[in-house]
Short mmCIF file of C-alpha atoms in Angstrom, two decimals:
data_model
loop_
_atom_site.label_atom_id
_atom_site.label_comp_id
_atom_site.label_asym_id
_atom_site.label_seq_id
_atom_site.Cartn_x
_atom_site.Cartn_y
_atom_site.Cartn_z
CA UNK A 160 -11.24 -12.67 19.65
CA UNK A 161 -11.46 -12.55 15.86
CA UNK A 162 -12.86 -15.01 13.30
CA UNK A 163 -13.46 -15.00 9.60
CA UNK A 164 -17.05 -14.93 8.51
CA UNK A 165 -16.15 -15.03 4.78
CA UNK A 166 -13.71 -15.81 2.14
CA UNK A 167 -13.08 -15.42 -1.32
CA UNK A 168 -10.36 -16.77 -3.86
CA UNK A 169 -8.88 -14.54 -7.01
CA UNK A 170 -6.58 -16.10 -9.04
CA UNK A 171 -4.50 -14.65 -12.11
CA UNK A 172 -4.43 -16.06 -15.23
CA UNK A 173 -0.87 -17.11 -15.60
CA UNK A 174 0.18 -16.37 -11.73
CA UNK A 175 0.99 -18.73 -9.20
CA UNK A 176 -0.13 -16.73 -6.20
CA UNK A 177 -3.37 -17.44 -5.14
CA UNK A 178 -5.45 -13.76 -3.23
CA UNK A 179 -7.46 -15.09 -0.72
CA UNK A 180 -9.78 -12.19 0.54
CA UNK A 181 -10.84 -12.49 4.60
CA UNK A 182 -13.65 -10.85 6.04
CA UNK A 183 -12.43 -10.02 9.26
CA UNK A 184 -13.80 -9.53 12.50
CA UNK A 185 -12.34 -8.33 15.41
CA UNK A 186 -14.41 -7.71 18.80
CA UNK A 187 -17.46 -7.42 16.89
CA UNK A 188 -16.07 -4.67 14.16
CA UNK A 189 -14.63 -5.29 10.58
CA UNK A 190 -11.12 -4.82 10.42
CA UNK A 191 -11.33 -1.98 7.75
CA UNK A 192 -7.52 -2.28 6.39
CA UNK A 193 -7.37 -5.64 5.70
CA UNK A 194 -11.16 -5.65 4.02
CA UNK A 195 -9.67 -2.59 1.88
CA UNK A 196 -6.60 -3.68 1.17
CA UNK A 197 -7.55 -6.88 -0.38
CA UNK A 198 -10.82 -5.53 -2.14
CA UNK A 199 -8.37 -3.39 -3.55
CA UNK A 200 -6.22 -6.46 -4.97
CA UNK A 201 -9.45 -6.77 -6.92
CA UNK A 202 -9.49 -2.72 -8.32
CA UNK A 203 -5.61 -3.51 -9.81
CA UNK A 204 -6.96 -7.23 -11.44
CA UNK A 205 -9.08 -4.92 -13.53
CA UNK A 206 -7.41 -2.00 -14.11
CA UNK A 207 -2.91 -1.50 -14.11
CA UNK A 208 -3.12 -5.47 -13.95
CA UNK A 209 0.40 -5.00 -11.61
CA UNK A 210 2.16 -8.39 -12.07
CA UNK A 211 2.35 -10.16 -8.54
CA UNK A 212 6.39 -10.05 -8.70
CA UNK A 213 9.23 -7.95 -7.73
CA UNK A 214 8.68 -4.32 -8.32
CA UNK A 215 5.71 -4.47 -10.14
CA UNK A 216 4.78 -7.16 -7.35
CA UNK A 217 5.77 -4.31 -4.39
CA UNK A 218 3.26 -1.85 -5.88
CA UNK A 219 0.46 -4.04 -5.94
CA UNK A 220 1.18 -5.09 -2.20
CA UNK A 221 1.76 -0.95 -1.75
CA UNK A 222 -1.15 0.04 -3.87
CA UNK A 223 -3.50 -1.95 -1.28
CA UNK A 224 -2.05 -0.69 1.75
CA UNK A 225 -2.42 3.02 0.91
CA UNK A 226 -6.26 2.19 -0.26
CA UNK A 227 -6.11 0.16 3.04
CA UNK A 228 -4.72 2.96 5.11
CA UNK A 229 -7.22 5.27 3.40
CA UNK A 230 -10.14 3.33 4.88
CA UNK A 231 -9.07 3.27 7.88
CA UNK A 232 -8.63 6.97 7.68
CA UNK A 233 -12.32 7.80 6.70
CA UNK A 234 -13.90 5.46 8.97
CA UNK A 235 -12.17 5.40 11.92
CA UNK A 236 -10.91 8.03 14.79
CA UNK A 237 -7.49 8.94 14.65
CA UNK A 238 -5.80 7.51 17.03
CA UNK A 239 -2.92 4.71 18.48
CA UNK A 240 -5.68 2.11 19.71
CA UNK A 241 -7.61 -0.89 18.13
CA UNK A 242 -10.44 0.23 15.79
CA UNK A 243 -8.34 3.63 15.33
CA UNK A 244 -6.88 5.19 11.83
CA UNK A 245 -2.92 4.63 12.02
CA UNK A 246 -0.30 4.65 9.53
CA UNK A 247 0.14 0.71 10.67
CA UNK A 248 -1.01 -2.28 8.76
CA UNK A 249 -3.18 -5.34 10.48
CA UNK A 250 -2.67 -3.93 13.83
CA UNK A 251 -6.53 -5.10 14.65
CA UNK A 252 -5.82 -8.45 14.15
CA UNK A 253 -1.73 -8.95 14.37
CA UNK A 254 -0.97 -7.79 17.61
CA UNK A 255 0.85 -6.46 18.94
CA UNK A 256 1.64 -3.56 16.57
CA UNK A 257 0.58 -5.39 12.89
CA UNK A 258 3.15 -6.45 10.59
CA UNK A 259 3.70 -3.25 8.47
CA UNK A 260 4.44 0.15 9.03
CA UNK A 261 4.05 3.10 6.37
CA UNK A 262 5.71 5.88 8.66
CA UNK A 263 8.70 3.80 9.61
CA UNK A 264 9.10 0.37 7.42
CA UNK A 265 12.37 -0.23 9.15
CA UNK A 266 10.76 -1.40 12.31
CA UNK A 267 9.18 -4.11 10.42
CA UNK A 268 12.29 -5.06 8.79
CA UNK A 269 11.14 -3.30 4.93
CA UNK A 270 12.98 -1.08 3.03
CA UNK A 271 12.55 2.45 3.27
CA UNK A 272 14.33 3.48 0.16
CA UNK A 273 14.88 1.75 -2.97
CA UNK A 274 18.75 1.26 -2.34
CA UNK A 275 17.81 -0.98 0.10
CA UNK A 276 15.37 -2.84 -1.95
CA UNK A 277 16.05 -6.87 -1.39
CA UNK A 278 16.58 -8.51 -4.85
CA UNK A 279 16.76 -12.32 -6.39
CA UNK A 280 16.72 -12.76 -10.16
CA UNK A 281 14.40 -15.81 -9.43
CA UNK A 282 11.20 -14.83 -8.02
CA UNK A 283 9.04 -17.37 -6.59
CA UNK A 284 6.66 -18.59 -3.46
CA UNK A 285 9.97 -18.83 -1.36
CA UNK A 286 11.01 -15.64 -1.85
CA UNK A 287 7.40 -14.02 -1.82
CA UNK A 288 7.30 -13.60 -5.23
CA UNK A 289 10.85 -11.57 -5.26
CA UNK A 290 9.94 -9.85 -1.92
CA UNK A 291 6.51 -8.27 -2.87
CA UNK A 292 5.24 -7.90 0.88
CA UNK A 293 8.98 -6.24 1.96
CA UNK A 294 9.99 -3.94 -0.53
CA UNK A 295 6.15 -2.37 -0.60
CA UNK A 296 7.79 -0.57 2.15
CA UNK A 297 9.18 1.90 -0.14
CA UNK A 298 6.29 3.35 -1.83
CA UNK A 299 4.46 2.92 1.41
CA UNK A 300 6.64 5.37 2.71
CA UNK A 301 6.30 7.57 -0.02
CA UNK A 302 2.87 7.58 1.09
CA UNK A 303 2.98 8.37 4.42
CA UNK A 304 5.50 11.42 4.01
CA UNK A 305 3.33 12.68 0.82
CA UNK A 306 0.25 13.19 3.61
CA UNK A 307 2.70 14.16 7.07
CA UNK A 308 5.78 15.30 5.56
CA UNK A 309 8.94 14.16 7.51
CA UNK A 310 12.53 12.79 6.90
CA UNK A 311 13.39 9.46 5.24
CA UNK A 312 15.96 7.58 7.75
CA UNK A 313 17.93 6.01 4.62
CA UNK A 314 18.59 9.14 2.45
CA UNK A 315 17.78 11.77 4.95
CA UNK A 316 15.86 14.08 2.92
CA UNK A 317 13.06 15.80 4.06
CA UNK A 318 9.56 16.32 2.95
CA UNK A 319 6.69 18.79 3.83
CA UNK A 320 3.55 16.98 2.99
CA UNK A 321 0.35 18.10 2.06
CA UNK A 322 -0.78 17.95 5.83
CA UNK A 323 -3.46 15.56 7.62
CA UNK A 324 -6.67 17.76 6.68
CA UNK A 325 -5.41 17.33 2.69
CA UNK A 326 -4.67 13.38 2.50
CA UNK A 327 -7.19 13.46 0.01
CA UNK A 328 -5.48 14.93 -2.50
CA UNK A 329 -2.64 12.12 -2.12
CA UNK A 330 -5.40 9.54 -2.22
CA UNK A 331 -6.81 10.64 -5.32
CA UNK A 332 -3.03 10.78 -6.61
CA UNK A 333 -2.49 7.43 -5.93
CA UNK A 334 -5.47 6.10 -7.14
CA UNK A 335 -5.13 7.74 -10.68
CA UNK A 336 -1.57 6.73 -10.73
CA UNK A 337 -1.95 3.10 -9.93
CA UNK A 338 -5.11 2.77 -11.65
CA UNK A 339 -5.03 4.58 -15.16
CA UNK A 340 -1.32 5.28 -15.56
CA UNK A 341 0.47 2.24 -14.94
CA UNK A 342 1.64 -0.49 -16.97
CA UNK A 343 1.22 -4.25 -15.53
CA UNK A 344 5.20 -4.57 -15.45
CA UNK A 345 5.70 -0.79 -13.92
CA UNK A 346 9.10 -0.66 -11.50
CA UNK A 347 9.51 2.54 -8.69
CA UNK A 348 10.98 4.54 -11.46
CA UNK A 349 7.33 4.14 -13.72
CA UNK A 350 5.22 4.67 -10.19
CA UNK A 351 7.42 8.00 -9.48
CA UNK A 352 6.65 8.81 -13.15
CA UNK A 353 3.25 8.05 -12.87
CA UNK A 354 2.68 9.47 -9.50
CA UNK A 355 3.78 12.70 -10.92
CA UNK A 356 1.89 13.04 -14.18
CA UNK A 357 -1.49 12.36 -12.23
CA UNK A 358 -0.69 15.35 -9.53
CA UNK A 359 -0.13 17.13 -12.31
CA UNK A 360 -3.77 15.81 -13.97
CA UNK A 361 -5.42 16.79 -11.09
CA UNK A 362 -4.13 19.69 -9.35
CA UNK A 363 -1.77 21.21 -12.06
CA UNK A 364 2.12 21.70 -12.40
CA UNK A 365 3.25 23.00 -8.98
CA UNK A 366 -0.48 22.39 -7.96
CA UNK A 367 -1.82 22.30 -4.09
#
């Protein structure tokens, strides 16, 4: 059983989308990802200011799953079960399996790679704000291959990660690169820019 004990409304000055933070409990345990993930909605209102549509829109929805992800991570065993640290999003409460996936996106029907990206010159509540939810799917990858290494299905490159024991370090990436070095209307090509510059900040060019 789950049930919401709390809720809180965040609106944008100028936006039409309306965050509505849930306190979630499931079996008796707060649901650490979603908690995260939308406190984190709050961290970008003050800080980048991402606007809630299409790229900018995608790293917002990205930016909370990684911080989401990341709680998990530090709070929870490792593991494939309920109340376990996973590379899925929701999976306490949307079962089965959630209804994202940073390690493969495809299975959830998101892009992996920015050439497959879905795109509409008109963004708005039908389209989820020009497909914020599906295309975070791209930069959640990123994610998830910066930490375990591992191929991208689309482009089939390869990546050697930093390894589980150092996820840290592309935590602490992420958070300086979405939080101090991003502009509100930032597209992939500003977050790989960005992304870069605050490795570089923090652990030097070439740094491990």
């Amino acid at each position: 059983n789950s049930i919401s004990i709390s809720g809180y409304h965040m609106q944008e000055a100028g936006a039409t989308a309306v965050q509505e933070l849930a306190f979630t409990i499931a079996d008796g345990k707060v649901v650490v990802d979603v908690v995260a993930h939308e406190l984190t909605h709050g961290v970008t209102d003050f800080t980048s200011q991402l606007q809630y549509r299409n790229e900018s829109g995608a790293l917002n929805e990205s930016f909370s799953d990684m911080m989401g992800v990341a709680a998990e991570f530090f709070h929870q065993p490792i593991g494939n079960g309920l109340m376990q640290a996973d590379y899925l999003l929701g999976e306490d409460i949307a079962t089965p399996g959630g209804n994202r996936s940073m390690s493969n996106p495809g299975a959830y029907g998101q892009p992996d790679h920015y050439s497959r990206r879905l795109v509409t010159a008109t963004p708005s509540a039908s389209n989820d704000n020009g497909y914020v939810h599906s295309n975070s799917g791209i930069s959640n990858h990123v994610f998830y291959l910066a930490i375990e290494g591992g191929t991208n299905r689309t482009s089939g490159l390869s990546v050697q990660g930093v390894g589980a024991g150092n996820r840290d370090q592309i935590e602490k990436v992420m958070y300086r690169a979405f939080t101090q070095l991003m502009p509100s209307t930032s597209t992939f090509a500003t977050a790989r820019a960005a992304t870069i510059q605050a490795a570089r900040d923090l652990y030097g060019a070439g740094g491990t």
